[in-house]
Short mmCIF file of N, CA and C in Angstrom, two decimals:
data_model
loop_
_atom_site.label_atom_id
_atom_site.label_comp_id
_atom_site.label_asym_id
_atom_site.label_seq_id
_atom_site.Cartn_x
_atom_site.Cartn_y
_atom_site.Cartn_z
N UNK A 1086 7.62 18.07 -4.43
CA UNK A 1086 8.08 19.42 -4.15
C UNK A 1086 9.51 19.55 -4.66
N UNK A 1087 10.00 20.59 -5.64
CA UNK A 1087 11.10 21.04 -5.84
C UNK A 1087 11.48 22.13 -5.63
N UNK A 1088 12.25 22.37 -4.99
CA UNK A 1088 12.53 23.64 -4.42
C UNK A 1088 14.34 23.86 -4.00
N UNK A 1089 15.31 24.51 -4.21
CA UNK A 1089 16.49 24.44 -3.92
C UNK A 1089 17.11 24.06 -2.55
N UNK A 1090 16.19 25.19 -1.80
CA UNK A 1090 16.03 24.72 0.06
C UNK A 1090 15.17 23.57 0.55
N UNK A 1091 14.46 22.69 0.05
CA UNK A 1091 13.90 21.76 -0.10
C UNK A 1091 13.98 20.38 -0.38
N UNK A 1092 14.47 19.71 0.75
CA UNK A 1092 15.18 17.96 0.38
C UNK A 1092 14.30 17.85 -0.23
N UNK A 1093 14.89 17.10 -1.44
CA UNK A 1093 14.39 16.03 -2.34
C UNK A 1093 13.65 14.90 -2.15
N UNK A 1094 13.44 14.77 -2.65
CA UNK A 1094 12.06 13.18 -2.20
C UNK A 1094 12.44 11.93 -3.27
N UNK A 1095 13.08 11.27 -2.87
CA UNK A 1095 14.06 10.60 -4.33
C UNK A 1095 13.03 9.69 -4.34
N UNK A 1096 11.99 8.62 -3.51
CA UNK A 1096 10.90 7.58 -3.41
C UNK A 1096 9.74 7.70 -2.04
N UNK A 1097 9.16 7.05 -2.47
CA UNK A 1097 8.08 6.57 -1.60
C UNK A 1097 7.27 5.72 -1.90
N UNK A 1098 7.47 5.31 -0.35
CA UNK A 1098 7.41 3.44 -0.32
C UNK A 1098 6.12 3.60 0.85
N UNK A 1099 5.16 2.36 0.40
CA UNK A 1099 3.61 2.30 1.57
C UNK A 1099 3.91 1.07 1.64
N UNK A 1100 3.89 0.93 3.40
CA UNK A 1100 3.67 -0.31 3.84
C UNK A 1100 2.98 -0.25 5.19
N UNK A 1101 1.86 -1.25 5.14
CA UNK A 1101 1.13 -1.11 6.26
C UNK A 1101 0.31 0.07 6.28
N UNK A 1102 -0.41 0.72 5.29
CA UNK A 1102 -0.76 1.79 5.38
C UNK A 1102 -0.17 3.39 6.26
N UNK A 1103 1.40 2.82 6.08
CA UNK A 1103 2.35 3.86 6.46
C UNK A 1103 3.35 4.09 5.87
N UNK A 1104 3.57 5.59 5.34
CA UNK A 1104 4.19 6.31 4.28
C UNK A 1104 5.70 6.51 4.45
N UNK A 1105 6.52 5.80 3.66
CA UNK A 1105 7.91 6.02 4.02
C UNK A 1105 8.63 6.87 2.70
N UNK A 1106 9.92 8.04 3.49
CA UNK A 1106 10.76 8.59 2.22
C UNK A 1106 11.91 8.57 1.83
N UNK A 1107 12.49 8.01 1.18
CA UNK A 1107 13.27 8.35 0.59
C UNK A 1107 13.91 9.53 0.33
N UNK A 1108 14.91 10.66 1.09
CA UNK A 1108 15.20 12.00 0.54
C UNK A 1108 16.71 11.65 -0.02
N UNK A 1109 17.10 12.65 -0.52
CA UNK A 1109 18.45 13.11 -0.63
C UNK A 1109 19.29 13.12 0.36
N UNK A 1110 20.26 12.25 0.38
CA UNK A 1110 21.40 12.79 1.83
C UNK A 1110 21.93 14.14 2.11
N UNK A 1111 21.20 14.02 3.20
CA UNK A 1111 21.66 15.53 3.73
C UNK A 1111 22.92 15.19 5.26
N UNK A 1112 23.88 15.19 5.30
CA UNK A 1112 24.75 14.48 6.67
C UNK A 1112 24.20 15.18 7.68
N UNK A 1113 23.89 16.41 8.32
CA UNK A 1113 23.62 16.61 9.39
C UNK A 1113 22.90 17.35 9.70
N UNK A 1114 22.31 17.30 10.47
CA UNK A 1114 21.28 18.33 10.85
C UNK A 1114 21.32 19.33 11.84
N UNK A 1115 20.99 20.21 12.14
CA UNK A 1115 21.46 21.66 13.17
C UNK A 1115 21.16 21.03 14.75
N UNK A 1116 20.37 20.21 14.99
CA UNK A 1116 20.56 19.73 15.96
C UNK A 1116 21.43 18.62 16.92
N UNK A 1117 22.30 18.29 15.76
CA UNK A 1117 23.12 17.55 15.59
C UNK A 1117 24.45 18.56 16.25
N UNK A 1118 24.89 20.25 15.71
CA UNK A 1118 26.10 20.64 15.78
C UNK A 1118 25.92 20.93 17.09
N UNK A 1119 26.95 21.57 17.52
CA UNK A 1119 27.52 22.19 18.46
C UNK A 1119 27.72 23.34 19.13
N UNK A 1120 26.59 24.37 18.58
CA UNK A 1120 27.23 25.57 18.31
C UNK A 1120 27.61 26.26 20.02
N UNK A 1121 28.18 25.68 20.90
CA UNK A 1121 28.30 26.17 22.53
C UNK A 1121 29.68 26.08 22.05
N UNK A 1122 30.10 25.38 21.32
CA UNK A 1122 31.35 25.29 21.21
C UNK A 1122 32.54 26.25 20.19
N UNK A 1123 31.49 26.48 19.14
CA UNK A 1123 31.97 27.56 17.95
C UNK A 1123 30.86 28.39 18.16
N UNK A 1124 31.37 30.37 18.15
CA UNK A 1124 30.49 30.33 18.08
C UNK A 1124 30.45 31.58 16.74
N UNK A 1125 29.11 31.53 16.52
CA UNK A 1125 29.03 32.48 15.04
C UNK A 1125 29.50 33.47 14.84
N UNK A 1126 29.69 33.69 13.64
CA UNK A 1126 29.43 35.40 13.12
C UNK A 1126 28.11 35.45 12.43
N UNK A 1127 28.33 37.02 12.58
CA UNK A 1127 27.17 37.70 12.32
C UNK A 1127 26.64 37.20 10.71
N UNK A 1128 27.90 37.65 9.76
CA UNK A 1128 27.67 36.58 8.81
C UNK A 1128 27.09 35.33 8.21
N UNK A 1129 28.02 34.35 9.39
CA UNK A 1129 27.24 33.14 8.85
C UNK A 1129 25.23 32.70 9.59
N UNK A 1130 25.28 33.30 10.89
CA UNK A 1130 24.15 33.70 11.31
C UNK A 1130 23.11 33.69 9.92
N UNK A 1131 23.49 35.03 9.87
CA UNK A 1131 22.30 35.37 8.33
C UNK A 1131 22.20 34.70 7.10
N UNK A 1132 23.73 33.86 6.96
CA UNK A 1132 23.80 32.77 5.76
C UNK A 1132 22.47 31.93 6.05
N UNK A 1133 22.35 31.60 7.10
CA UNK A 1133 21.82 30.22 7.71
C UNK A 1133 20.22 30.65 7.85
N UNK A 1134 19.98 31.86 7.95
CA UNK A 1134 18.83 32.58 8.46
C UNK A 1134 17.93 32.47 7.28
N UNK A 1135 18.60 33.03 6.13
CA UNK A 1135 18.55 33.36 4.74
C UNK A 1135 17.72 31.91 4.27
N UNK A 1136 18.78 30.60 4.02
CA UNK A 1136 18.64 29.74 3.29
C UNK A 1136 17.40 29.19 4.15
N UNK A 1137 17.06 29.27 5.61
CA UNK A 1137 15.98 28.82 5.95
C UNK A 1137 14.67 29.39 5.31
N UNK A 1138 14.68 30.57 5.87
CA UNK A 1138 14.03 31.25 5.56
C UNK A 1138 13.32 31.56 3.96
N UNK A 1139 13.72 31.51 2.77
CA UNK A 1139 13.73 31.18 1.50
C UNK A 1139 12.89 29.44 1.68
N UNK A 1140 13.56 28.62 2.62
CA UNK A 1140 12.45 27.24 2.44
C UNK A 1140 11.07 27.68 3.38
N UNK A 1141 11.16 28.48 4.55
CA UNK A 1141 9.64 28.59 4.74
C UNK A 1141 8.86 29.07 3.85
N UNK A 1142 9.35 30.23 2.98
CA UNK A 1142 8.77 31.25 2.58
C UNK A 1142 8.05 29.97 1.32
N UNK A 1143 8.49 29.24 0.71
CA UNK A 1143 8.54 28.61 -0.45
C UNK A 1143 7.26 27.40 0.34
N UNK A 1144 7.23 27.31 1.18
CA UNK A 1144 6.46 25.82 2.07
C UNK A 1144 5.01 26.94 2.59
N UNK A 1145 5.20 28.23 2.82
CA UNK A 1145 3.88 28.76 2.91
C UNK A 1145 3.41 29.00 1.86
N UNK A 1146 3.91 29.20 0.82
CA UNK A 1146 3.42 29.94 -0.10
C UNK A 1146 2.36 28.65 -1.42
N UNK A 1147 3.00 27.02 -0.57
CA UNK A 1147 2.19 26.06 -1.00
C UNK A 1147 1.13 26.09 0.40
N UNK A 1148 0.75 27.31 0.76
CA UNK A 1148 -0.51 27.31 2.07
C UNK A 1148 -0.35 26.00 2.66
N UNK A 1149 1.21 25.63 3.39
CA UNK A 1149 1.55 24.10 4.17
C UNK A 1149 1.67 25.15 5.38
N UNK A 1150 1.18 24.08 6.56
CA UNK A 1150 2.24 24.47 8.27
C UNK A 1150 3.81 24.46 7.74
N UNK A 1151 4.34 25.47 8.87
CA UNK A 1151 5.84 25.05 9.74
C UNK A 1151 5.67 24.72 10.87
N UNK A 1152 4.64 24.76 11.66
CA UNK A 1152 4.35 24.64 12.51
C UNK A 1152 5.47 23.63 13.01
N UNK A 1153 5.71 22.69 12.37
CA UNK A 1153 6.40 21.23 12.72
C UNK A 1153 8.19 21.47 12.63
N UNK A 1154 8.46 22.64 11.81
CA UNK A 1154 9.93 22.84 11.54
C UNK A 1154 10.89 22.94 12.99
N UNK A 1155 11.80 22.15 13.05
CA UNK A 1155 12.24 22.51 14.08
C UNK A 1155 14.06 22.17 14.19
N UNK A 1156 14.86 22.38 14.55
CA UNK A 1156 16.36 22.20 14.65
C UNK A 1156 16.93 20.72 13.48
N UNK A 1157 16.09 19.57 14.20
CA UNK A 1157 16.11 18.36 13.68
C UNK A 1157 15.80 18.14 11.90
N UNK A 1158 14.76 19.12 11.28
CA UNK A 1158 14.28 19.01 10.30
C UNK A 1158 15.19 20.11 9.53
N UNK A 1159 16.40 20.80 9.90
CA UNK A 1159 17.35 21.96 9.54
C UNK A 1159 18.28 21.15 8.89
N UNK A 1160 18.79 20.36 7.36
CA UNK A 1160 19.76 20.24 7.70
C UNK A 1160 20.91 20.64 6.91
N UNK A 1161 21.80 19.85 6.77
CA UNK A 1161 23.04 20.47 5.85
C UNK A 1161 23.62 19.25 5.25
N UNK A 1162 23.62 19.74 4.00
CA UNK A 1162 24.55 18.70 2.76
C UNK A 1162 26.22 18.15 3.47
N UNK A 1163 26.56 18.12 2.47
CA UNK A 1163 28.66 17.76 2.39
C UNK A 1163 28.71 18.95 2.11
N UNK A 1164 28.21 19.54 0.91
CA UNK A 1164 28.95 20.29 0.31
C UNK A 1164 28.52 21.93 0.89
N UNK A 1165 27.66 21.81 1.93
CA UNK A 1165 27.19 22.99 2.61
C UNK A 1165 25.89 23.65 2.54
N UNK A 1166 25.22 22.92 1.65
CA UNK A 1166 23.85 24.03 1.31
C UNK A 1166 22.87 23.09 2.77
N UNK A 1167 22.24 24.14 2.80
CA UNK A 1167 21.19 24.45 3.79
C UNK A 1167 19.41 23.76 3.03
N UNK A 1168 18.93 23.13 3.86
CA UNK A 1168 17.71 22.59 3.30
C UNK A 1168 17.25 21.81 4.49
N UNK A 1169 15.68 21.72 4.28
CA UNK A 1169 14.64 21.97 5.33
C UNK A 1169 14.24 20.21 5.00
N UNK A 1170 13.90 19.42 6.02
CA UNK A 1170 12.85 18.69 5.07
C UNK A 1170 12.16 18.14 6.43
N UNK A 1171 11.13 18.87 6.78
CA UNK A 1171 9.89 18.83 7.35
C UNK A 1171 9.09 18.09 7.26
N UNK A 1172 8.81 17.89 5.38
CA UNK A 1172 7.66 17.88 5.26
C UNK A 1172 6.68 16.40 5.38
N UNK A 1173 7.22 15.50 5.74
CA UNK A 1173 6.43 13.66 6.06
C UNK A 1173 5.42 13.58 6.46
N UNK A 1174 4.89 14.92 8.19
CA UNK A 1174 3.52 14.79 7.63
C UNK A 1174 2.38 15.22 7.33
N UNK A 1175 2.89 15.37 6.21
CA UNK A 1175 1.95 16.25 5.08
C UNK A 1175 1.37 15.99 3.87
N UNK A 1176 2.52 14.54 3.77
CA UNK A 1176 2.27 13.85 2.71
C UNK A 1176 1.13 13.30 2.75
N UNK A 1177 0.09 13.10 1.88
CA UNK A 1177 -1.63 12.72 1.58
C UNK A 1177 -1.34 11.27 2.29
N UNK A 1178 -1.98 10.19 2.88
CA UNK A 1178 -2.34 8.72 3.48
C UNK A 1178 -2.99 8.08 2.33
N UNK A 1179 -3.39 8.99 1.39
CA UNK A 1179 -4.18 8.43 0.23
C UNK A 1179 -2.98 7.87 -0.76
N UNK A 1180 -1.71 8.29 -0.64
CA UNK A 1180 -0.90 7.60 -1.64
C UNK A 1180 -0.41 6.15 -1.18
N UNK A 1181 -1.08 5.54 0.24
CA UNK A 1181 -1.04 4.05 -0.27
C UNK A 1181 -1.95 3.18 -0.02
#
């Protein structure tokens, strides 16, 4: 899967007939911040809304669940971009 909102999948490794990934570093994830402590604008709200939203839209439109998306699977680069990476299990059992 390539997609802008969409961690990268840099490998994948089978061991034990269990699928491991390799993504792109992403440092943190939304469940990780704080937000009781800062709290938004309306602005960045919709920044954040936006860039999610653009990865569901892109993850249904391969007819996948979100069912599974949740705070933890939200996360964020260094350099700020927004990207989803959900997707582990979804990946086929047939690739090992």
């Amino acid at each position: 899967i390539k997609y802008p909102n969409i961690a990268a999948i840099e490998e994948i490794y089978c061991y034990n007939d269990r699928i491991f990934l390799v993504i792109e570093h992403l440092g943190v994830s939304f469940a990780q911040l704080e937000f009781q402590k800062y709290e938004l604008k309306e602005r960045e709200i919709a920044t954040i809304l936006t860039e999610v939203l653009k990865g569901v839209a892109f993850i249904s439109s391969l007819r996948l669940s979100c069912k599974d998306l949740s705070q933890e699977s939200i996360r964020l680069s260094l350099d700020g971009n927004i990207k989803l990476s959900w997707f582990s299990p979804y990946l086929p059992h047939s690739l090992c």
